[in-house]
Coordinates of C-alpha atoms in Angstrom, one line a residue:
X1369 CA -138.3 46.4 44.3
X1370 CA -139.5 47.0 40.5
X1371 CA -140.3 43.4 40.6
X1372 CA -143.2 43.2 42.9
X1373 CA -147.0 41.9 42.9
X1374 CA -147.6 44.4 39.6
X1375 CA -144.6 42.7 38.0
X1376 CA -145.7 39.4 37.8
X1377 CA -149.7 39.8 37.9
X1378 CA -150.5 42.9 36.2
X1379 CA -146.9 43.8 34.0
X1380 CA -149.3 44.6 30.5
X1381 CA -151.5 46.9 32.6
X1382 CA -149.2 48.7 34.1
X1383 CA -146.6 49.0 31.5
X1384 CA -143.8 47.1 33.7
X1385 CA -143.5 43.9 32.0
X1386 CA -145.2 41.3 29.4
X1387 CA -146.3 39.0 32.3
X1388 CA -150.3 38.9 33.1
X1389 CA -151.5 37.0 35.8
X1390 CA -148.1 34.7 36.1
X1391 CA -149.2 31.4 36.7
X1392 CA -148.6 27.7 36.4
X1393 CA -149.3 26.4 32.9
X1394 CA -148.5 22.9 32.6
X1395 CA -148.6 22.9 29.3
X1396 CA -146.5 25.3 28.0
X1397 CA -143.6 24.6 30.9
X1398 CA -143.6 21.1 31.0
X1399 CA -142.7 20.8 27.4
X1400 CA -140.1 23.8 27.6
X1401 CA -138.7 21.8 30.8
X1402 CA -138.3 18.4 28.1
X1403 CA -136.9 21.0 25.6
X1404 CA -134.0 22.0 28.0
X1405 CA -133.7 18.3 29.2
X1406 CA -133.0 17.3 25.9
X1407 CA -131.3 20.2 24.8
X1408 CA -128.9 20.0 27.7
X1409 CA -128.6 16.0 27.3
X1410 CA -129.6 16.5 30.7
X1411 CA -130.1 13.0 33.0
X1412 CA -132.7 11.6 36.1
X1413 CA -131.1 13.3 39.3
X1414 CA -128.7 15.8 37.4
X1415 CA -128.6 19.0 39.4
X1416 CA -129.8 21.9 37.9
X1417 CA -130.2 25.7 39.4
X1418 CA -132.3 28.1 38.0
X1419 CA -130.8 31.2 38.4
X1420 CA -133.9 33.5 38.0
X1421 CA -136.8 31.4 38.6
X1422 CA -139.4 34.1 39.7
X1423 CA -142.2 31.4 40.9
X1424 CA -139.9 28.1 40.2
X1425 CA -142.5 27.1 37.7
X1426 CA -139.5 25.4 35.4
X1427 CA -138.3 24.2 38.3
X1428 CA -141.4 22.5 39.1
X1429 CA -141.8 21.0 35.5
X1430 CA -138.0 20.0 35.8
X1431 CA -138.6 18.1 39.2
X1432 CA -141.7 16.4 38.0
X1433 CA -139.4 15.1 34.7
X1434 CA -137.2 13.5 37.6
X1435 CA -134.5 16.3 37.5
X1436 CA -133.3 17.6 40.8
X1437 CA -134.0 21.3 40.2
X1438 CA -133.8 23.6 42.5
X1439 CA -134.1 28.3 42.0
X1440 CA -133.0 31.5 43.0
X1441 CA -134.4 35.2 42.6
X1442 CA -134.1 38.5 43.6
X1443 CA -137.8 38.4 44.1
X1444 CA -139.3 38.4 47.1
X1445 CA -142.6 38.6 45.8
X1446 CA -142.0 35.7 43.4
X1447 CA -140.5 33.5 45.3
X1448 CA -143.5 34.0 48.1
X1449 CA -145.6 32.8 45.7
X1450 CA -144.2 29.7 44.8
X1451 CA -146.5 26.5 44.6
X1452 CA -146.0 24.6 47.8
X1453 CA -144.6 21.5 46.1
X1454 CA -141.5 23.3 45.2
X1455 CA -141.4 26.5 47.9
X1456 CA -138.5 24.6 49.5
X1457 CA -136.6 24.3 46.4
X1458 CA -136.7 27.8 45.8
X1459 CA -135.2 31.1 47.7
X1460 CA -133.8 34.2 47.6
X1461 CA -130.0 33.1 48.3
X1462 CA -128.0 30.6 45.9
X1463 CA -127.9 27.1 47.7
X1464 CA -124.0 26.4 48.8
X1465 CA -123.6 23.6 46.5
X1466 CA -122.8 23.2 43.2
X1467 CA -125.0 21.8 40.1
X1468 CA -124.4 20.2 36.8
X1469 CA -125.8 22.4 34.8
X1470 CA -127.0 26.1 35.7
X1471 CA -129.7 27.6 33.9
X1472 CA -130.0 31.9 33.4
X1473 CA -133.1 31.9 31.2
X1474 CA -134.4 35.4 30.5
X1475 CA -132.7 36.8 32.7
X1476 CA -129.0 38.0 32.5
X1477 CA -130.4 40.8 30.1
X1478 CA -131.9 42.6 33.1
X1479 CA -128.5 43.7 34.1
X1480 CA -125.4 45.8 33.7
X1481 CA -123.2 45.1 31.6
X1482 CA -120.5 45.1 34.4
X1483 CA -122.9 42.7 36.6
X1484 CA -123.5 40.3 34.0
X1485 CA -119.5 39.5 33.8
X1486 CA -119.8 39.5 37.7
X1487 CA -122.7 37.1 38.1
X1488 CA -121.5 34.8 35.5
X1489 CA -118.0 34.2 37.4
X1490 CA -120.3 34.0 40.7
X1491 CA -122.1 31.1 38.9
X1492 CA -118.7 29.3 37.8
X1493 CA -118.5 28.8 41.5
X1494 CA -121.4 26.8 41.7
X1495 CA -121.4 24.9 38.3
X1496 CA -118.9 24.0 35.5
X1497 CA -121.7 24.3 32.9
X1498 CA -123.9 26.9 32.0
X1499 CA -126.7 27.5 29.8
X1500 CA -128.2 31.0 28.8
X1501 CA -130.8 32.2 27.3
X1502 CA -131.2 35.9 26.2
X1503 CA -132.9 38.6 23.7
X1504 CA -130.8 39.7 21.4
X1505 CA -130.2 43.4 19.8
X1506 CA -127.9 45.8 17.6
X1507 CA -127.1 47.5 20.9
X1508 CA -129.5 50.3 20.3
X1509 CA -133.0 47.9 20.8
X1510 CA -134.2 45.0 20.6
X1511 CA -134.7 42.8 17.4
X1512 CA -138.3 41.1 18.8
X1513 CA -140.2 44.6 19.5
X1514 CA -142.1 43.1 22.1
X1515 CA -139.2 42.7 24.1
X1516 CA -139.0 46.7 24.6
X1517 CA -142.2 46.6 26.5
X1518 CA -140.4 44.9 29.9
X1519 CA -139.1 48.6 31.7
X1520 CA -136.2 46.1 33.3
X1521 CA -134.8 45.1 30.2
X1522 CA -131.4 46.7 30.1
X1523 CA -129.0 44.8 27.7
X1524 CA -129.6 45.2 23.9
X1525 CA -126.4 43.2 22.7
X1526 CA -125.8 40.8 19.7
X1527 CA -125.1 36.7 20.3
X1528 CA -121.0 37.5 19.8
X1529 CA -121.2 39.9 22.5
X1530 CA -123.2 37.3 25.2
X1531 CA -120.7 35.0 23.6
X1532 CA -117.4 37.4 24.9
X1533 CA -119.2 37.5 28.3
X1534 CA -119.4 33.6 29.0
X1535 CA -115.7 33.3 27.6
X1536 CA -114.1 36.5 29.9
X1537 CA -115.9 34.3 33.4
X1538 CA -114.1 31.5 32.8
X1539 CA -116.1 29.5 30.5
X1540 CA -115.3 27.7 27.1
X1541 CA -118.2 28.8 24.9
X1542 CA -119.4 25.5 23.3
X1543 CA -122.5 26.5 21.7
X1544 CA -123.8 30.1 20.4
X1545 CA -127.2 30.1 18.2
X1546 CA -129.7 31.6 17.6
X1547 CA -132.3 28.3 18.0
X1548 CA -132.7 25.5 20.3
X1549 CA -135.1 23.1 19.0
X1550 CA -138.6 24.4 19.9
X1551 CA -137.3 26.9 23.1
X1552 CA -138.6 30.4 21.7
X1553 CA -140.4 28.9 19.2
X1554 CA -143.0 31.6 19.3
X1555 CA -140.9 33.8 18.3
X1556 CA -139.6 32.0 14.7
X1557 CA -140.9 35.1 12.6
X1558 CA -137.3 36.6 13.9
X1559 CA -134.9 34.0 13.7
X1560 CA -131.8 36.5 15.1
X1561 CA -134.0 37.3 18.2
X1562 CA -133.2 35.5 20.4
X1563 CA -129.5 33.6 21.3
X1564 CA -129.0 30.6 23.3
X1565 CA -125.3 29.9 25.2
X1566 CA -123.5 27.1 26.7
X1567 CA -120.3 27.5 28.5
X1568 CA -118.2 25.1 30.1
X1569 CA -114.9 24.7 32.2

């Protein structure tokens, strides 16, 4: 499993990922949770999945901004590590419910092409809204450099081709741009870099 301890703790060092000693940081999550709230027009007790939550730590800034989050990863590692406020909001298999609102941030881009189209219409099973956030390319690399150094990063597509994918799983693309308020604001010096995505049935 490429996304183990050296992953998430020591990604920089050992040329895996950009993570470095993954931890909770209150003040950067917290606001980005608000940004999504607001973003989302999200409400106290909406249901939200994070669908690629590595440690849940937006799911634990959602939860403490009253929203009933819960996450899902591949990770075993990740989710292991999860604070123990939220480590029974978080797992390894999708709850058998379904949410208001389904969140894929930084995450879809770690795929196939062919699973992305097949994750998306597992998702439409669980939620009739979706929102997605992704790094964008020319289909060759990535338009934030920085970007190339995660080894896992697989898809290298512009927004109209994340914006095909959400429409062929069943979902009415409502929203394709390249900013959402503050989300990614670190990343303003390339304003085509990165692509945010809300479907809808």
């Amino acid at each position: 499993m490429i996304y183990d301890e050296d992953y998430y703790e020591r990604g920089v060092e050992t040329g895996k990922s950009l993570y470095s000693n993954f931890r909770w940081m209150p003040e950067l999550t917290i606001p980005l949770a608000h940004e999504i709230i607001k973003a989302l027009g999200l409400k106290e007790g909406d249901s939200v999945l994070d669908f690629g939550c590595a440690k849940g730590y937006l799911v634990k800034a959602l939860r403490l901004l009253k929203i009933d989050a819960s996450g899902f990863d591949i990770s075993e590692y990740a989710i292991s590590q999860a604070d123990s406020d939220v480590k029974r909001h978080v797992a390894n298999t999708i709850p058998d419910k379904r949410f208001d609102f389904i969140i894929c941030k930084d995450v879809l881009e770690h795929m196939s092409a062919h699973l992305v189209g097949e994750t998306l219409k597992t998702l439409a099973k669980h939620t009739d809204r979706v929102f997605i956030v992704v790094p964008l390319g020319d289909g060759e690399k990535y338009l934030v450099p920085s970007y190339e150094l995660d080894i896992t990063h697989v898809i290298r597509e512009p927004l109209s081709w994340w914006e095909s994918e959400v429409s062929k799983a069943g979902f009415e693309c409502i929203q394709a741009r390249y900013e959402c308020g503050h989300l990614k604001g670190n990343y303003k010096q390339y304003p085509n870099g990165n692509g945010f995505l809300v479907g809808t049935k």
